[in-house]
Amino acid sequence: MSTGPGLESLVDQTISVITNDGRNIVGVLKGFDQATNIILDESHERVFSTKEGVQQLVLGLYIIRGDNISVVGELDEELDSNLDLSKLRAHPLKAVIH
Amino acid sequence: MLFFSYFKDLVGREVTVELKNDLAIRGTLHSVDQYLNIKLENTRVVDQDKYPHMLSVRNCFIRGSVVRYVQLPPEGVDVELLHDATRREARGG
């Protein structure tokens, strides 16, 4: 279906994934399927906390199972480079409760 | 199929999608699919101070399975039309 909200347009782009357990993983989308399983390259996790700025953990090549995905956002490189992650403080996102 | 068709008619409107993790995202409805996955454009998170996690995201894909509510524009709802469609659906098409 060409009009549906597939992830085709995001392939090879940097995306920000929010998982059902509240994690935020940023990486380059390399592949996906019907079930929203996705392959992320050069990925890292952004860990939010109220005590210190955002920590980045290197993860590398990752596959995330679709069941565990909440949101896939297109990361706007310009907006992102203007963000000072070391100054951002927030509670981690809550887990999804179905 | 009713809600799939219904959401397709709302494409281009401003909606607020509240997720099952309490995050609420407002944006222009870009597309919907059979799973009611939703794509929004020009997005902003409703409480950005509390949720700065998507500050550099302007377009996003929301998995249908994590949607709790979709807040619609009042003018996007034709109750009569929806009544008829619901009855037709109940009769089996």
mmCIF file of C-alpha atoms in Angstrom:
data_model
loop_
_atom_site.group_PDB
_atom_site.id
_atom_site.type_symbol
_atom_site.label_atom_id
_atom_site.label_comp_id
_atom_site.label_asym_id
_atom_site.label_seq_id
_atom_site.Cartn_x
_atom_site.Cartn_y
_atom_site.Cartn_z
ATOM 1 C CA MET A 1 0.000 0.000 0.000
ATOM 2 C CA SER A 2 1.690 3.156 -1.174
ATOM 3 C CA THR A 3 -0.319 5.588 0.949
ATOM 4 C CA GLY A 4 0.273 3.816 4.260
ATOM 5 C CA PRO A 5 2.671 5.032 6.900
ATOM 6 C CA GLY A 6 5.506 2.673 6.042
ATOM 7 C CA LEU A 7 9.047 3.364 7.078
ATOM 8 C CA GLU A 8 10.404 3.367 3.478
ATOM 9 C CA SER A 9 10.998 7.097 3.553
ATOM 10 C CA LEU A 10 13.197 6.751 6.640
ATOM 11 C CA VAL A 11 15.599 4.116 5.325
ATOM 12 C CA ASP A 12 19.242 5.284 5.586
ATOM 13 C CA GLN A 13 18.121 8.186 7.739
ATOM 14 C CA THR A 14 18.900 8.758 11.397
ATOM 15 C CA ILE A 15 15.896 7.877 13.515
ATOM 16 C CA SER A 16 15.007 8.040 17.168
ATOM 17 C CA VAL A 17 13.132 5.018 18.472
ATOM 18 C CA ILE A 18 11.139 4.980 21.688
ATOM 19 C CA THR A 19 10.672 1.464 22.975
ATOM 20 C CA ASN A 20 7.848 0.105 25.098
ATOM 21 C CA ASP A 21 10.113 -0.034 28.138
ATOM 22 C CA GLY A 22 10.812 3.693 27.778
ATOM 23 C CA ARG A 23 14.244 3.595 26.187
ATOM 24 C CA ASN A 24 15.341 6.005 23.483
ATOM 25 C CA ILE A 25 17.603 4.521 20.825
ATOM 26 C CA VAL A 26 19.087 6.598 18.013
ATOM 27 C CA GLY A 27 20.577 5.051 14.891
ATOM 28 C CA VAL A 28 20.459 4.731 11.124
ATOM 29 C CA LEU A 29 17.469 2.731 9.821
ATOM 30 C CA LYS A 30 18.723 -0.094 7.603
ATOM 31 C CA GLY A 31 15.653 -2.253 7.317
ATOM 32 C CA PHE A 32 12.150 -2.980 8.566
ATOM 33 C CA ASP A 33 9.203 -5.278 7.922
ATOM 34 C CA GLN A 34 5.410 -5.487 8.258
ATOM 35 C CA ALA A 35 5.624 -6.113 11.993
ATOM 36 C CA THR A 36 7.767 -2.970 12.502
ATOM 37 C CA ASN A 37 10.803 -5.082 13.349
ATOM 38 C CA ILE A 38 13.691 -2.755 12.526
ATOM 39 C CA ILE A 39 17.425 -2.929 11.907
ATOM 40 C CA LEU A 40 19.434 -0.020 13.249
ATOM 41 C CA ASP A 41 23.065 0.645 12.409
ATOM 42 C CA GLU A 42 25.527 2.753 14.425
ATOM 43 C CA SER A 43 22.957 2.918 17.174
ATOM 44 C CA HIS A 44 23.294 4.363 20.636
ATOM 45 C CA GLU A 45 20.958 4.728 23.561
ATOM 46 C CA ARG A 46 20.213 8.119 25.070
ATOM 47 C CA VAL A 47 19.710 7.727 28.773
ATOM 48 C CA PHE A 48 17.702 10.525 30.382
ATOM 49 C CA SER A 49 17.980 11.248 34.075
ATOM 50 C CA THR A 50 17.197 14.068 36.467
ATOM 51 C CA LYS A 51 20.603 13.982 38.126
ATOM 52 C CA GLU A 52 22.860 14.516 35.129
ATOM 53 C CA GLY A 53 22.688 15.318 31.443
ATOM 54 C CA VAL A 54 21.806 12.750 28.793
ATOM 55 C CA GLN A 55 24.276 9.842 28.677
ATOM 56 C CA GLN A 56 24.933 8.122 25.371
ATOM 57 C CA LEU A 57 25.637 4.396 25.360
ATOM 58 C CA VAL A 58 27.066 2.892 22.198
ATOM 59 C CA LEU A 59 25.077 -0.154 21.018
ATOM 60 C CA GLY A 60 26.211 -0.697 17.423
ATOM 61 C CA LEU A 61 24.130 -2.818 15.061
ATOM 62 C CA TYR A 62 20.756 -3.616 16.586
ATOM 63 C CA ILE A 63 17.546 -5.368 15.679
ATOM 64 C CA ILE A 64 14.515 -4.224 17.631
ATOM 65 C CA ARG A 65 11.448 -6.416 17.640
ATOM 66 C CA GLY A 66 8.329 -4.578 16.474
ATOM 67 C CA ASP A 67 6.318 -5.620 19.532
ATOM 68 C CA ASN A 68 8.642 -3.520 21.631
ATOM 69 C CA ILE A 69 8.469 -0.321 19.549
ATOM 70 C CA SER A 70 6.303 2.693 20.425
ATOM 71 C CA VAL A 71 7.497 5.525 18.221
ATOM 72 C CA VAL A 72 9.908 5.880 15.314
ATOM 73 C CA GLY A 73 10.842 9.521 14.828
ATOM 74 C CA GLU A 74 12.822 11.072 11.993
ATOM 75 C CA LEU A 75 15.734 12.844 13.680
ATOM 76 C CA ASP A 76 16.143 16.353 12.288
ATOM 77 C CA GLU A 77 19.953 16.663 12.167
ATOM 78 C CA GLU A 78 19.896 20.461 12.450
ATOM 79 C CA LEU A 79 17.562 20.522 15.443
ATOM 80 C CA ASP A 80 19.566 17.722 17.019
ATOM 81 C CA SER A 81 22.928 19.448 16.625
ATOM 82 C CA ASN A 82 21.453 22.516 18.341
ATOM 83 C CA LEU A 83 20.447 20.438 21.354
ATOM 84 C CA ASP A 84 22.783 20.515 24.315
ATOM 85 C CA LEU A 85 22.287 16.980 25.597
ATOM 86 C CA SER A 86 24.567 17.569 28.578
ATOM 87 C CA LYS A 87 22.080 20.152 29.892
ATOM 88 C CA LEU A 88 18.890 18.151 29.253
ATOM 89 C CA ARG A 89 17.392 16.684 32.367
ATOM 90 C CA ALA A 90 14.233 14.641 32.530
ATOM 91 C CA HIS A 91 12.752 11.545 34.026
ATOM 92 C CA PRO A 92 13.128 8.510 31.792
ATOM 93 C CA LEU A 93 9.942 7.805 29.827
ATOM 94 C CA LYS A 94 7.475 5.487 31.468
ATOM 95 C CA ALA A 95 7.003 1.985 30.164
ATOM 96 C CA VAL A 96 3.948 1.302 28.034
ATOM 97 C CA ILE A 97 1.105 -0.311 29.964
ATOM 98 C CA HIS A 98 -1.185 -2.200 27.594
ATOM 99 C CA MET B 1 -12.165 -1.466 8.337
ATOM 100 C CA LEU B 2 -14.454 1.291 9.600
ATOM 101 C CA PHE B 3 -11.837 3.063 11.652
ATOM 102 C CA PHE B 4 -9.193 2.640 8.973
ATOM 103 C CA SER B 5 -11.470 4.424 6.479
ATOM 104 C CA TYR B 6 -12.420 6.932 9.138
ATOM 105 C CA PHE B 7 -8.819 7.870 9.870
ATOM 106 C CA LYS B 8 -8.013 8.053 6.166
ATOM 107 C CA ASP B 9 -10.639 10.795 5.881
ATOM 108 C CA LEU B 10 -8.879 12.701 8.654
ATOM 109 C CA VAL B 11 -5.563 12.892 6.793
ATOM 110 C CA GLY B 12 -4.282 16.464 6.779
ATOM 111 C CA ARG B 13 -6.001 17.395 10.048
ATOM 112 C CA GLU B 14 -4.354 18.302 13.349
ATOM 113 C CA VAL B 15 -4.695 15.522 15.910
ATOM 114 C CA THR B 16 -3.240 14.707 19.300
ATOM 115 C CA VAL B 17 -2.221 11.114 19.863
ATOM 116 C CA GLU B 18 -1.899 9.987 23.459
ATOM 117 C CA LEU B 19 0.249 6.910 23.938
ATOM 118 C CA LYS B 20 0.078 4.195 26.547
ATOM 119 C CA ASN B 21 3.197 5.608 28.185
ATOM 120 C CA ASP B 22 1.309 8.911 28.820
ATOM 121 C CA LEU B 23 3.268 10.755 26.125
ATOM 122 C CA ALA B 24 0.979 12.961 24.014
ATOM 123 C CA ILE B 25 2.098 14.008 20.539
ATOM 124 C CA ARG B 26 0.339 16.645 18.454
ATOM 125 C CA GLY B 27 0.788 16.901 14.713
ATOM 126 C CA THR B 28 -0.759 16.791 11.270
ATOM 127 C CA LEU B 29 -2.077 13.359 10.318
ATOM 128 C CA HIS B 30 -0.006 12.189 7.343
ATOM 129 C CA SER B 31 -1.184 8.609 6.928
ATOM 130 C CA VAL B 32 -2.704 5.543 8.561
ATOM 131 C CA ASP B 33 -2.514 1.853 7.711
ATOM 132 C CA GLN B 34 -4.520 -1.292 8.446
ATOM 133 C CA TYR B 35 -2.924 -1.695 11.884
ATOM 134 C CA LEU B 36 -3.868 1.910 12.659
ATOM 135 C CA ASN B 37 -0.200 2.803 12.748
ATOM 136 C CA ILE B 38 -0.121 6.581 12.428
ATOM 137 C CA LYS B 39 2.329 8.933 10.783
ATOM 138 C CA LEU B 40 2.365 12.524 11.999
ATOM 139 C CA GLU B 41 4.102 15.551 10.510
ATOM 140 C CA ASN B 42 5.167 18.760 12.182
ATOM 141 C CA THR B 43 4.987 17.083 15.565
ATOM 142 C CA ARG B 44 5.458 18.509 19.002
ATOM 143 C CA VAL B 45 5.109 16.782 22.316
ATOM 144 C CA VAL B 46 2.320 18.299 24.414
ATOM 145 C CA ASP B 47 4.370 18.689 27.613
ATOM 146 C CA GLN B 48 7.866 19.388 26.255
ATOM 147 C CA ASP B 49 9.365 20.345 29.616
ATOM 148 C CA LYS B 50 8.407 17.036 31.133
ATOM 149 C CA TYR B 51 9.161 15.054 27.957
ATOM 150 C CA PRO B 52 12.171 16.513 26.096
ATOM 151 C CA HIS B 53 12.848 13.100 24.551
ATOM 152 C CA MET B 54 11.589 14.050 21.104
ATOM 153 C CA LEU B 55 12.837 17.629 20.811
ATOM 154 C CA SER B 56 14.653 16.973 17.551
ATOM 155 C CA VAL B 57 11.840 14.981 15.942
ATOM 156 C CA ARG B 58 9.388 16.695 13.577
ATOM 157 C CA ASN B 59 7.959 13.685 11.736
ATOM 158 C CA CYS B 60 7.142 10.422 13.399
ATOM 159 C CA PHE B 61 5.624 6.999 13.031
ATOM 160 C CA ILE B 62 3.515 5.777 15.934
ATOM 161 C CA ARG B 63 2.823 2.085 16.273
ATOM 162 C CA GLY B 64 -0.925 1.430 16.430
ATOM 163 C CA SER B 65 -0.532 -0.944 19.367
ATOM 164 C CA VAL B 66 0.655 1.814 21.722
ATOM 165 C CA VAL B 67 -2.048 4.369 20.969
ATOM 166 C CA ARG B 68 -4.410 5.051 23.872
ATOM 167 C CA TYR B 69 -6.434 7.957 22.451
ATOM 168 C CA VAL B 70 -6.579 10.058 19.322
ATOM 169 C CA GLN B 71 -8.013 13.500 19.980
ATOM 170 C CA LEU B 72 -9.816 14.701 16.874
ATOM 171 C CA PRO B 73 -10.788 18.148 15.668
ATOM 172 C CA PRO B 74 -14.565 18.562 16.299
ATOM 173 C CA GLU B 75 -15.125 19.596 12.681
ATOM 174 C CA GLY B 76 -13.565 16.309 11.554
ATOM 175 C CA VAL B 77 -16.405 14.299 13.053
ATOM 176 C CA ASP B 78 -19.640 13.760 11.144
ATOM 177 C CA VAL B 79 -21.740 11.877 13.684
ATOM 178 C CA GLU B 80 -24.558 11.054 11.225
ATOM 179 C CA LEU B 81 -22.121 9.583 8.712
ATOM 180 C CA LEU B 82 -20.421 7.577 11.447
ATOM 181 C CA HIS B 83 -23.785 6.252 12.691
ATOM 182 C CA ASP B 84 -24.693 5.042 9.215
ATOM 183 C CA ALA B 85 -21.297 3.472 8.667
ATOM 184 C CA THR B 86 -21.488 1.712 12.026
ATOM 185 C CA ARG B 87 -24.920 0.263 11.231
ATOM 186 C CA ARG B 88 -23.723 -0.885 7.830
ATOM 187 C CA GLU B 89 -20.694 -2.543 9.463
ATOM 188 C CA ALA B 90 -22.912 -4.237 12.054
ATOM 189 C CA ARG B 91 -25.093 -5.651 9.276
ATOM 190 C CA GLY B 92 -21.962 -7.131 7.745
ATOM 191 C CA GLY B 93 -21.047 -4.620 5.073
#
